[in-house]
Tab-separated table of C-alpha atoms in Angstrom:
chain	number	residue	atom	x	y	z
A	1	UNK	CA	18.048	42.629	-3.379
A	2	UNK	CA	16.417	42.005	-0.322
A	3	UNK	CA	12.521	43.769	0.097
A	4	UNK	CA	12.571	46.318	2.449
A	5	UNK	CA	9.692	46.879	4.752
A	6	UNK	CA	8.095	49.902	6.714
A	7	UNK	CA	9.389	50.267	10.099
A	8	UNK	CA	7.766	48.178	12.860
A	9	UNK	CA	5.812	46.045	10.015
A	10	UNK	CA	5.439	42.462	10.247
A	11	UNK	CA	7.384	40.427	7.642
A	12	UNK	CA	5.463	38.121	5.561
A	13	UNK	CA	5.660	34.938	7.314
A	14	UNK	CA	6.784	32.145	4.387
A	15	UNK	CA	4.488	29.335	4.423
A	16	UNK	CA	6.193	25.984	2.692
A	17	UNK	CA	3.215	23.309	1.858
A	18	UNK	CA	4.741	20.176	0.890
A	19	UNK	CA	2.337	17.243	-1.060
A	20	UNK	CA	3.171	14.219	-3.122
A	21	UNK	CA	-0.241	12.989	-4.179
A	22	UNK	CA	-3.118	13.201	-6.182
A	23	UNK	CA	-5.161	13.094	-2.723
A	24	UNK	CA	-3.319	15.703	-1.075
A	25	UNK	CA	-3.503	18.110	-4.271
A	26	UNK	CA	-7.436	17.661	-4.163
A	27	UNK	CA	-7.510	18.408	-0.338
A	28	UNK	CA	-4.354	21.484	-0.530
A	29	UNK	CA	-5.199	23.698	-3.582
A	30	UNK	CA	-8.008	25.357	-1.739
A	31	UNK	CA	-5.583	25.531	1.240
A	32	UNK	CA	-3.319	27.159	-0.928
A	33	UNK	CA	-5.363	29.663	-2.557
A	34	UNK	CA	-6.824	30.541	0.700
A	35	UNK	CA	-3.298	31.414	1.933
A	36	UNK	CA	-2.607	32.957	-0.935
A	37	UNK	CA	-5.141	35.683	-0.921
A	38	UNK	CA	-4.270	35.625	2.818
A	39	UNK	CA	-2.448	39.790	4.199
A	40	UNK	CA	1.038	38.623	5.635
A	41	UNK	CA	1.518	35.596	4.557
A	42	UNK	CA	4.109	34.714	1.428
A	43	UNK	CA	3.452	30.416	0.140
A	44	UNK	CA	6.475	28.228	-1.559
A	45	UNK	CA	4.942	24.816	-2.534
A	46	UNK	CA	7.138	21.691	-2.853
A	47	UNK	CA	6.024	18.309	-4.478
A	48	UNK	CA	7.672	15.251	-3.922
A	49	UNK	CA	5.327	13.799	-6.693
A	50	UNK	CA	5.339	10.566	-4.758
A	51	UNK	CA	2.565	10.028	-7.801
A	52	UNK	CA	4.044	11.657	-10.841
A	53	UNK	CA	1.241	11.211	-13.088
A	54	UNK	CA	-2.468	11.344	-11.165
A	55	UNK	CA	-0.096	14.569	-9.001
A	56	UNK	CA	-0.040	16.631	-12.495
A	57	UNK	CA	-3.530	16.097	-13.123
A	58	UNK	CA	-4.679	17.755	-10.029
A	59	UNK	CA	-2.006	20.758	-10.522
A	60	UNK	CA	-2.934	21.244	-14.174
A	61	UNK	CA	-6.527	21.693	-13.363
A	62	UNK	CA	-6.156	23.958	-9.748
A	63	UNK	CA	-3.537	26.036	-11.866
A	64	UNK	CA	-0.841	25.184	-9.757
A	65	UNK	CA	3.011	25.266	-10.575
A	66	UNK	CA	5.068	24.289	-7.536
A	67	UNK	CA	8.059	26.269	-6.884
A	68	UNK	CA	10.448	23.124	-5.861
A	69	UNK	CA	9.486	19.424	-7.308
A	70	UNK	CA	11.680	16.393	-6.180
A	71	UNK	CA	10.284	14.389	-8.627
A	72	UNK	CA	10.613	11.336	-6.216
A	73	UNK	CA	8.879	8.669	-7.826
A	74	UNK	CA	10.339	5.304	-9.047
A	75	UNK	CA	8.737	2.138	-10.251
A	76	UNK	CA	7.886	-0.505	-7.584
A	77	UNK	CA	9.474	1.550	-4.814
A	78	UNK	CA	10.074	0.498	-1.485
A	79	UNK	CA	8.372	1.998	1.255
A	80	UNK	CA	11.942	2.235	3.124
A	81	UNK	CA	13.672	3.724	0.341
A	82	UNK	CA	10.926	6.245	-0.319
A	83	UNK	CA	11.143	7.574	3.461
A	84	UNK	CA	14.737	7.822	2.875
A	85	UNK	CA	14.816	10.120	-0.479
A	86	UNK	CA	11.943	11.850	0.699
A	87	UNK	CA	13.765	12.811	4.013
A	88	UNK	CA	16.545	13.538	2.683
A	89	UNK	CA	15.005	15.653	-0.453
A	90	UNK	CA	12.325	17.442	1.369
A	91	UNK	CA	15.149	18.372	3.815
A	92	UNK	CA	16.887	20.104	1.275
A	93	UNK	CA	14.165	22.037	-0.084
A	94	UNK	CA	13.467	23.430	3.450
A	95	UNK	CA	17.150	24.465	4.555
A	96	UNK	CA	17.279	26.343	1.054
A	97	UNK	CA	13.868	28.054	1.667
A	98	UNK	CA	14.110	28.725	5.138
A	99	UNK	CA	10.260	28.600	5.885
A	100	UNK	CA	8.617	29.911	9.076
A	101	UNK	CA	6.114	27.002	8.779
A	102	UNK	CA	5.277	24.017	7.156
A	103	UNK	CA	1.789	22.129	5.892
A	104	UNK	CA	1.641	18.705	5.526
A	105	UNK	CA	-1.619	16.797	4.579
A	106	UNK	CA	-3.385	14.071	5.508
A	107	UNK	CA	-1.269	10.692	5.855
A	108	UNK	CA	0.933	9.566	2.948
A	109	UNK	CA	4.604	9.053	3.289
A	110	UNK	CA	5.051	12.427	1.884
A	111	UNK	CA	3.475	14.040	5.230
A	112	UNK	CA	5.185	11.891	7.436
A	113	UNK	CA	8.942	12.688	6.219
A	114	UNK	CA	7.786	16.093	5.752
A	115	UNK	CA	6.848	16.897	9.315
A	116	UNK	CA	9.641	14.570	9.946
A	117	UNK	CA	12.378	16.745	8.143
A	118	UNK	CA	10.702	19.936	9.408
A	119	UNK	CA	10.827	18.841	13.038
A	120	UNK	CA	14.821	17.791	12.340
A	121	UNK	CA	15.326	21.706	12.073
A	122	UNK	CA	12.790	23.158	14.236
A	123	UNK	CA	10.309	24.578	12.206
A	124	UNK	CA	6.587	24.709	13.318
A	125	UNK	CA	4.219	22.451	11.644
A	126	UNK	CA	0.668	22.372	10.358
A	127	UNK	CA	-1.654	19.479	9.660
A	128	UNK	CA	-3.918	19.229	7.905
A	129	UNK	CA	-6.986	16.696	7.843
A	130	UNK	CA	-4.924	15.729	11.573
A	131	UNK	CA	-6.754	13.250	13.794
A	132	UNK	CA	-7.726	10.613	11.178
A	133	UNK	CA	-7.535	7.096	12.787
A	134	UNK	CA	-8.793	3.493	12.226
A	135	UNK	CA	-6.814	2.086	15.899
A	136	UNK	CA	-5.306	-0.859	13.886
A	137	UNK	CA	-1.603	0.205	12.631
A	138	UNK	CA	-1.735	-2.212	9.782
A	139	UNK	CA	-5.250	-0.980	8.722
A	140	UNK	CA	-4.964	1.294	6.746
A	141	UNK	CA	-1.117	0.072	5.998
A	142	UNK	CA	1.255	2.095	5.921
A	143	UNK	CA	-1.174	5.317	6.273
A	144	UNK	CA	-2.146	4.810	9.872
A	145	UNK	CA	1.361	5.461	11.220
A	146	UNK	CA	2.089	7.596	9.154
A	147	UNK	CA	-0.565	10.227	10.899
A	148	UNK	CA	0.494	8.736	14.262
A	149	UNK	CA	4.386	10.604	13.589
A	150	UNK	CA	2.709	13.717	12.347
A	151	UNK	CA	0.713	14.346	15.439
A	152	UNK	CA	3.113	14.836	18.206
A	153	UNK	CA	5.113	16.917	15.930
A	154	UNK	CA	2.478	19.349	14.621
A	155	UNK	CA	1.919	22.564	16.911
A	156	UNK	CA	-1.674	22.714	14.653
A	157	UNK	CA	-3.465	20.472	14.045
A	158	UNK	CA	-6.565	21.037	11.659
A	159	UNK	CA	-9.140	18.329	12.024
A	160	UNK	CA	-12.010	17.981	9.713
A	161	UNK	CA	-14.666	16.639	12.363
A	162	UNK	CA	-15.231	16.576	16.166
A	163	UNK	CA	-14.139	12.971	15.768
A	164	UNK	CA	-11.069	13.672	14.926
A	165	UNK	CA	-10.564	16.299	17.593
A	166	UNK	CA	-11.451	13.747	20.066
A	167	UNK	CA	-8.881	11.384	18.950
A	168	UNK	CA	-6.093	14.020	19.168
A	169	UNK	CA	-7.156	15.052	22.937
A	170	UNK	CA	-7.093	10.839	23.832
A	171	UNK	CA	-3.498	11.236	22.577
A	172	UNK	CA	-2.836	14.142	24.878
A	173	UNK	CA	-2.349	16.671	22.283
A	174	UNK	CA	-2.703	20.026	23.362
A	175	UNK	CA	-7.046	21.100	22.859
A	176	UNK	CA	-5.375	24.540	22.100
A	177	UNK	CA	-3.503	23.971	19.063
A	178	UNK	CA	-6.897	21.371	17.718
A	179	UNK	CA	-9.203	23.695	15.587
A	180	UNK	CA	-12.290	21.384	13.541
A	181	UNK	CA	-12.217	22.985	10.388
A	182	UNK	CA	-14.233	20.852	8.197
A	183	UNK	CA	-12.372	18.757	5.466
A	184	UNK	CA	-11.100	20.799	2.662
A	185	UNK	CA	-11.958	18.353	-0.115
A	186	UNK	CA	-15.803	19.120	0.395
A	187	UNK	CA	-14.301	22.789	-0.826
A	188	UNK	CA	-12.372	21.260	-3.505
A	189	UNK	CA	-15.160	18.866	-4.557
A	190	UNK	CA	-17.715	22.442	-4.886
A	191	UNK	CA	-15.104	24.674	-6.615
A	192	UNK	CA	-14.625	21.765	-8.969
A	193	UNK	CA	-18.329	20.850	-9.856
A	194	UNK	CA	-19.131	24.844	-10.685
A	195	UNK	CA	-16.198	24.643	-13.035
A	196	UNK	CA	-17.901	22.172	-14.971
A	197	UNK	CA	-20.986	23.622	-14.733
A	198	UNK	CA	-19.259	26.295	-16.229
A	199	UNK	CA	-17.273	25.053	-18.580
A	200	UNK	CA	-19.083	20.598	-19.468
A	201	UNK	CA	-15.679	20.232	-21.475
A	202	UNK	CA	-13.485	19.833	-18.551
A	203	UNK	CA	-15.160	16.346	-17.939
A	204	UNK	CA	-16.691	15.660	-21.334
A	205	UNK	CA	-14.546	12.483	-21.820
A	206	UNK	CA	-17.170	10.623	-19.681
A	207	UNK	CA	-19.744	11.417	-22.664
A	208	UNK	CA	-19.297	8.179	-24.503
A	209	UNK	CA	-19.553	6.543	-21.341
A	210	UNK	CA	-22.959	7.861	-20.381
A	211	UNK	CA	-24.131	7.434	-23.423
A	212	UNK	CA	-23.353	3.851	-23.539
A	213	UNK	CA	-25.061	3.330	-20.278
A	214	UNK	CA	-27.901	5.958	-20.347
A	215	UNK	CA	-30.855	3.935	-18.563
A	216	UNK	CA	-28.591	1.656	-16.684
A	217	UNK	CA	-27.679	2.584	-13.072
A	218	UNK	CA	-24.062	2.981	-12.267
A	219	UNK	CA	-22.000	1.324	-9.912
A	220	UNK	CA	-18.752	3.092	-9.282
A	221	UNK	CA	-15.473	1.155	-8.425
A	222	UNK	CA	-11.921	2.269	-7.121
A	223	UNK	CA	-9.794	-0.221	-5.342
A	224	UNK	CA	-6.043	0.550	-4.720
A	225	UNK	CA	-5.326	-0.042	-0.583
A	226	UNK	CA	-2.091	-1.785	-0.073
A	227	UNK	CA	-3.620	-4.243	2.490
A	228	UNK	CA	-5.881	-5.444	-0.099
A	229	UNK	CA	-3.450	-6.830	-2.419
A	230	UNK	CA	-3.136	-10.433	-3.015
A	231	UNK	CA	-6.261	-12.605	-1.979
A	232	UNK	CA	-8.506	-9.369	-1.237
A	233	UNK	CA	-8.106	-7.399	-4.650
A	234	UNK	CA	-8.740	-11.246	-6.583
A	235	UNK	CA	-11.978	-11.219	-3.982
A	236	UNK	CA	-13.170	-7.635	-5.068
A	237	UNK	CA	-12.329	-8.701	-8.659
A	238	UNK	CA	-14.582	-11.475	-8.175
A	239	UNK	CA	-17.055	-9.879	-6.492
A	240	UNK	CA	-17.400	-7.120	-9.447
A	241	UNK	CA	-17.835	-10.102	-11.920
A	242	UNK	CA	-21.026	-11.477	-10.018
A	243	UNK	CA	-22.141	-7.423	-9.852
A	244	UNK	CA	-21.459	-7.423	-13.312
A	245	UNK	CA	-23.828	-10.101	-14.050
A	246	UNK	CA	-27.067	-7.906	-13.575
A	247	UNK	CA	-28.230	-6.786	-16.854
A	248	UNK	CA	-29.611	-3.852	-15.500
A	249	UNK	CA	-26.375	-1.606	-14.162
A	250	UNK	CA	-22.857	-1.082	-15.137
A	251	UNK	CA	-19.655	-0.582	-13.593
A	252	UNK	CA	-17.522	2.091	-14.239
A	253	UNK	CA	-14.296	1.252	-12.655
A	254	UNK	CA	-10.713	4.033	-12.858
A	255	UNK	CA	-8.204	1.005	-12.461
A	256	UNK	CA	-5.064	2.421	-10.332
A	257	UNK	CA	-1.937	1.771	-11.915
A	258	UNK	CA	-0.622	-0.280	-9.769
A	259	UNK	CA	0.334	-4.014	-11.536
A	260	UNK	CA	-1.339	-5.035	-8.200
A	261	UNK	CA	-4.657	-3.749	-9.204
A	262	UNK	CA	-3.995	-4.150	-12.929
A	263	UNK	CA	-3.105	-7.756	-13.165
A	264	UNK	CA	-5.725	-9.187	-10.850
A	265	UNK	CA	-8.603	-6.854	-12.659
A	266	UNK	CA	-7.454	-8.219	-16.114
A	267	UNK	CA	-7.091	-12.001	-14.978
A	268	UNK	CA	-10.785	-11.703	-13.687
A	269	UNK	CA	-13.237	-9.522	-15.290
A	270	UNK	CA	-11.731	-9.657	-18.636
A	271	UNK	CA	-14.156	-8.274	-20.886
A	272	UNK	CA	-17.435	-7.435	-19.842
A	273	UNK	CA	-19.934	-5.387	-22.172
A	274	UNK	CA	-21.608	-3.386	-18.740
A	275	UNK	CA	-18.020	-2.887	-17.586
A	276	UNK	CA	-15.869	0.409	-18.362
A	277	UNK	CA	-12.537	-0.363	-16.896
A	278	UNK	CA	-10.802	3.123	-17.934
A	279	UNK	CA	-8.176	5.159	-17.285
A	280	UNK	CA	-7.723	6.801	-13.548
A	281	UNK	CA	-9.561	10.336	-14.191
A	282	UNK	CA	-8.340	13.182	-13.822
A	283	UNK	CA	-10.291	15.103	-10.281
A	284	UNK	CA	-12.999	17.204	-12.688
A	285	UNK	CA	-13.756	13.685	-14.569
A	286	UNK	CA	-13.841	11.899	-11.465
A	287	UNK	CA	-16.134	14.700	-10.006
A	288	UNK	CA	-18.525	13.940	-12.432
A	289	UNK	CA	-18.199	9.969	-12.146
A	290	UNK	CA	-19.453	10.396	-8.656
A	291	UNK	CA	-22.523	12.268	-10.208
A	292	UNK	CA	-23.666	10.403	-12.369
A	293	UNK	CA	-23.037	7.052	-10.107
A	294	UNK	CA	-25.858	5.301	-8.417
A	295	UNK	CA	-23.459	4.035	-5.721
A	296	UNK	CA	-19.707	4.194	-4.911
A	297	UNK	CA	-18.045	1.172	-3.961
A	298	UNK	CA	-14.356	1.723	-2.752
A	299	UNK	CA	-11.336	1.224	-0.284
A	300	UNK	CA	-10.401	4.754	-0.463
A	301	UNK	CA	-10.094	7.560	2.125
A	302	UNK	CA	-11.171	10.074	0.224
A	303	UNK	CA	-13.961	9.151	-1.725
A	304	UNK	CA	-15.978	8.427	1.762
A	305	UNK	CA	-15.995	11.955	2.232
A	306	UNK	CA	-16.831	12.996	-1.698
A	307	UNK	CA	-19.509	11.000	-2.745
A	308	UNK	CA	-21.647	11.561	0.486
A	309	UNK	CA	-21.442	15.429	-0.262
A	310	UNK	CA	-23.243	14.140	-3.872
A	311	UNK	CA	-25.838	12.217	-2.336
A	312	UNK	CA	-24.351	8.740	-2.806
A	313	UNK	CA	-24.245	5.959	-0.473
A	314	UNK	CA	-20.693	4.058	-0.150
A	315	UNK	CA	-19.861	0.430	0.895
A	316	UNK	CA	-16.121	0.445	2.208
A	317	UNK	CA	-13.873	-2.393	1.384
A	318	UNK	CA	-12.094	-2.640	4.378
A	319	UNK	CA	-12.045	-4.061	7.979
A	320	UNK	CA	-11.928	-0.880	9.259
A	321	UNK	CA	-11.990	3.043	8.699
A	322	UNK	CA	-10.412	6.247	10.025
A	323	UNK	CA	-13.214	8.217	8.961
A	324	UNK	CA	-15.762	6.664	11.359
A	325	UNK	CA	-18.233	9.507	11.090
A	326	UNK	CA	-19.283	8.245	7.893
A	327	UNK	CA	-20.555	4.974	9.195
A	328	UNK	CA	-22.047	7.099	12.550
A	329	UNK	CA	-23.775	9.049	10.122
A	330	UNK	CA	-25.185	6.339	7.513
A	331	UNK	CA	-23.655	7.762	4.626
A	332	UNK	CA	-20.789	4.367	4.346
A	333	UNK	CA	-21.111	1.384	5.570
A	334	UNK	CA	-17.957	-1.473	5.990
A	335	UNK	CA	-17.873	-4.743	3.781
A	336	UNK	CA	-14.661	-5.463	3.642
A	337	UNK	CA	-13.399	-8.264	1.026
A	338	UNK	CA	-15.005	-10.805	0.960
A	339	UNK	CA	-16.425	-11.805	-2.164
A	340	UNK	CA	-20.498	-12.485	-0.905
A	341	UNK	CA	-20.604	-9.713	1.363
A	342	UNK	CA	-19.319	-7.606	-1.230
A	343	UNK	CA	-22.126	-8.742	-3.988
A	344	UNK	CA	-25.132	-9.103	-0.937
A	345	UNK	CA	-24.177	-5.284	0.194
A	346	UNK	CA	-24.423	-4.077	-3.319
A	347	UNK	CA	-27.738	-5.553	-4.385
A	348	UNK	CA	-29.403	-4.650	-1.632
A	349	UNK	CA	-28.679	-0.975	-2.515
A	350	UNK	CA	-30.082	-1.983	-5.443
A	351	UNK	CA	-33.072	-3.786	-4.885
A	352	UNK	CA	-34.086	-1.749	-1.458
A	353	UNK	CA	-35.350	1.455	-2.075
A	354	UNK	CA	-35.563	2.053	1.812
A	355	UNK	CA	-32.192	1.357	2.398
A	356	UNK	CA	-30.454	3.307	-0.293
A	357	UNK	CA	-33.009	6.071	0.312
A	358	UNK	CA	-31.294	6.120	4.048
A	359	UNK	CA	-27.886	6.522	3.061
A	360	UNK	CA	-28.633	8.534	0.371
A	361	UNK	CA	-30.176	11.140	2.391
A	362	UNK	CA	-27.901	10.894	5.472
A	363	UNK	CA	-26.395	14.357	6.857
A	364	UNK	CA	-22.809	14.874	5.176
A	365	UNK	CA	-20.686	14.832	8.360
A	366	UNK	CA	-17.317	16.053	6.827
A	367	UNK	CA	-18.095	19.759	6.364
A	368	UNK	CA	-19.592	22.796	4.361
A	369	UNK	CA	-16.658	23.868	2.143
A	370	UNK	CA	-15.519	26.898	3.829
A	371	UNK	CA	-12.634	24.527	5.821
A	372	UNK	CA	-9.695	26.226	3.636
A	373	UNK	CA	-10.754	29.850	4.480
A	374	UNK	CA	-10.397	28.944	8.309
A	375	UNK	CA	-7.257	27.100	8.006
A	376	UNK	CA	-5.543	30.292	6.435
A	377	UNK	CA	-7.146	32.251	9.446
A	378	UNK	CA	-5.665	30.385	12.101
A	379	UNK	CA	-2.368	30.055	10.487
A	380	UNK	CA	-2.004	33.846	9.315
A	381	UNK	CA	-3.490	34.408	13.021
A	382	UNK	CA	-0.276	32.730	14.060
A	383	UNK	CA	1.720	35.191	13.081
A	384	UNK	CA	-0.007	37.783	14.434
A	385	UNK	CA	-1.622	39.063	11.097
């Protein structure tokens, strides 16, 4: 039977958020609960789980249990025949729940078709983290385009910094529908870290791991980026050997999946007695990684905005970035992949007080944790609610 509502009052407007990835569970539960607890305003979620297994981490911890799941994942997919299932899929899932808007996050394959299949049938959509970019379409690959589809499509476009805002208005993107919300995963990052405060079991598979390296500082490693496959993950495998040959830190290294990642890693750093190469960790494990890391060293998006709301400085292996405030700010700085800039970078963190004391203490540019709160406002605002 179909609700019935009081005269003249405003139907809940049905919010569909759509997500694939570990990364854009971190950065959409708050978004979600915000909506949630949001007057007029009724949210489906859909997962493509684009990546099955680090996806269900994230949900299992947030609580989540998504109302459609398309299951999309497949073993050395191509990037074509992903677009196509997920176009097709998420497509489906929208004409059966009929929503009055969509959220997409960030820039994974998963957004892209998503604002993609929403703009097919002419339903608004939101974006969140919008604005992100490096200005080289093969850096990060296949990401960077990815946001470039989303933006002309989006009618709101939620950027986490000033930055980011200034990149959509060079595009010509309307300054109205730009609001600089802050990035949501500082939010997720704080609701995360007072859960374990709370509750030290829900990352106390990292004790043997501390203890083993008590005294030691810690160098922490994640490496996954397409574009560094082939020569530049053997050069950052190499590069964590010569790390690894300091007797007085240790590298604790989640190894992605990927046989990309997984074969080089093995072939190089076999085994090393300062070297934890574990499983990828679920978000409260990897919260408290980052916390008990002296450094980060990584090619990931995310983590460039996490560990600098800890405190930690982080050397980015990559040519280039789409979160530029970081390196405005001092709190990352670029090394790309090659093997001695990697190692020189690293131990001069190490050995320079001054200069780890700089990025250390640099000012947090990507926001105060109350991003998911505004994004509900705007949206329920919207509506007129």
């Amino acid at each position: 039977m179909n609700p019935v509502f009081p005269i003249n009052a405003p139907r809940p407007a049905k919010i569909l958020v759509v997500f694939g990835t570990r990364p854009e569970a971190i950065k959409l539960f708050p978004v979600i609960g915000a909506l949630a607890a949001t007057d007029g305003l009724t949210v489906r979620t859909c997962v493509t789980a684009q990546h099955r297994g680090l996806l269900d981490q994230v949900l299992e911890i947030a609580g989540l249990v998504p109302d459609r799941d398309l299951d999309i994942m497949e073993p050395d997919q191509t990037l074509d025949r992903l677009t196509a299932r997920l176009l097709t899929g998420l497509g489906a899932v929208m004409d059966a729940e009929k929503p009055d808007r969509v959220i997409v996050q960030g820039d994974t394959a998963t957004a892209m078709a998503g604002a993609l299949a929403a703009y097919y049938r002419k339903i608004p959509v939101a974006h969140v983290e919008a604005g992100l970019r490096s200005g080289d379409i093969y850096h990060p690959w296949p990401e960077e385009v990815n946001r470039r589809i989303v933006a002309p499509i989006a009618d709101q476009h939620f950027a986490p910094t000033d930055t980011a805002a200034d990149a959509l208005r060079r595009e010509t993107i309307d300054p109205a529908t730009i609001h600089v919300t802050g990035n949501t995963v500082i939010d997720a990052l704080h609701w995360t870290r007072d859960r374990i405060a709370d509750d030290p079991t829900l990352a106390a598979g990292l004790d043997a791991i501390a203890e083993r390296f008590a005294g030691r500082r810690i160098v922490l490693v994640t490496t996954h980026r397409r574009e560094n496959f082939g020569g530049g993950m053997a050069a950052i495998a190499r590069a964590i050997g010569r790390i690894a040959d300091r007797d007085d830190i240790a590298i604790v290294f989640p190894v992605h999946p990927n046989p990309n990642v997984v074969a080089v890693m093995d072939a190089i750093l076999a085994d090393r007695p300062n070297v934890a190469r574990i499983a990828p960790l679920d978000y409260p494990h990897f919260v408290r990684a980052l916390g008990m890391a002296h450094l980060v060293l990584t090619d990931s998006g995310g983590v460039q905005e996490e560990a600098p709301a800890l405190g930690k400085p982080v050397l980015v292996m990559r040519e280039t970035t789409e979160r530029p405030e970081g390196i405005v700010a001092g709190t990352a700085r670029l090394v790309g992949t090659d093997e001695d800039r990697i190692v020189s970078e690293v131990f001069t963190l190490l050995d320079d007080n001054a200069a780890y004391s700089a990025m250390a203490r640099a000012h947090n540019p990507f926001g105060d944790g109350h991003a998911a709160a505004r994004i509900a406002r705007i949206v329920a605002n919207g509506f007129g609610h």
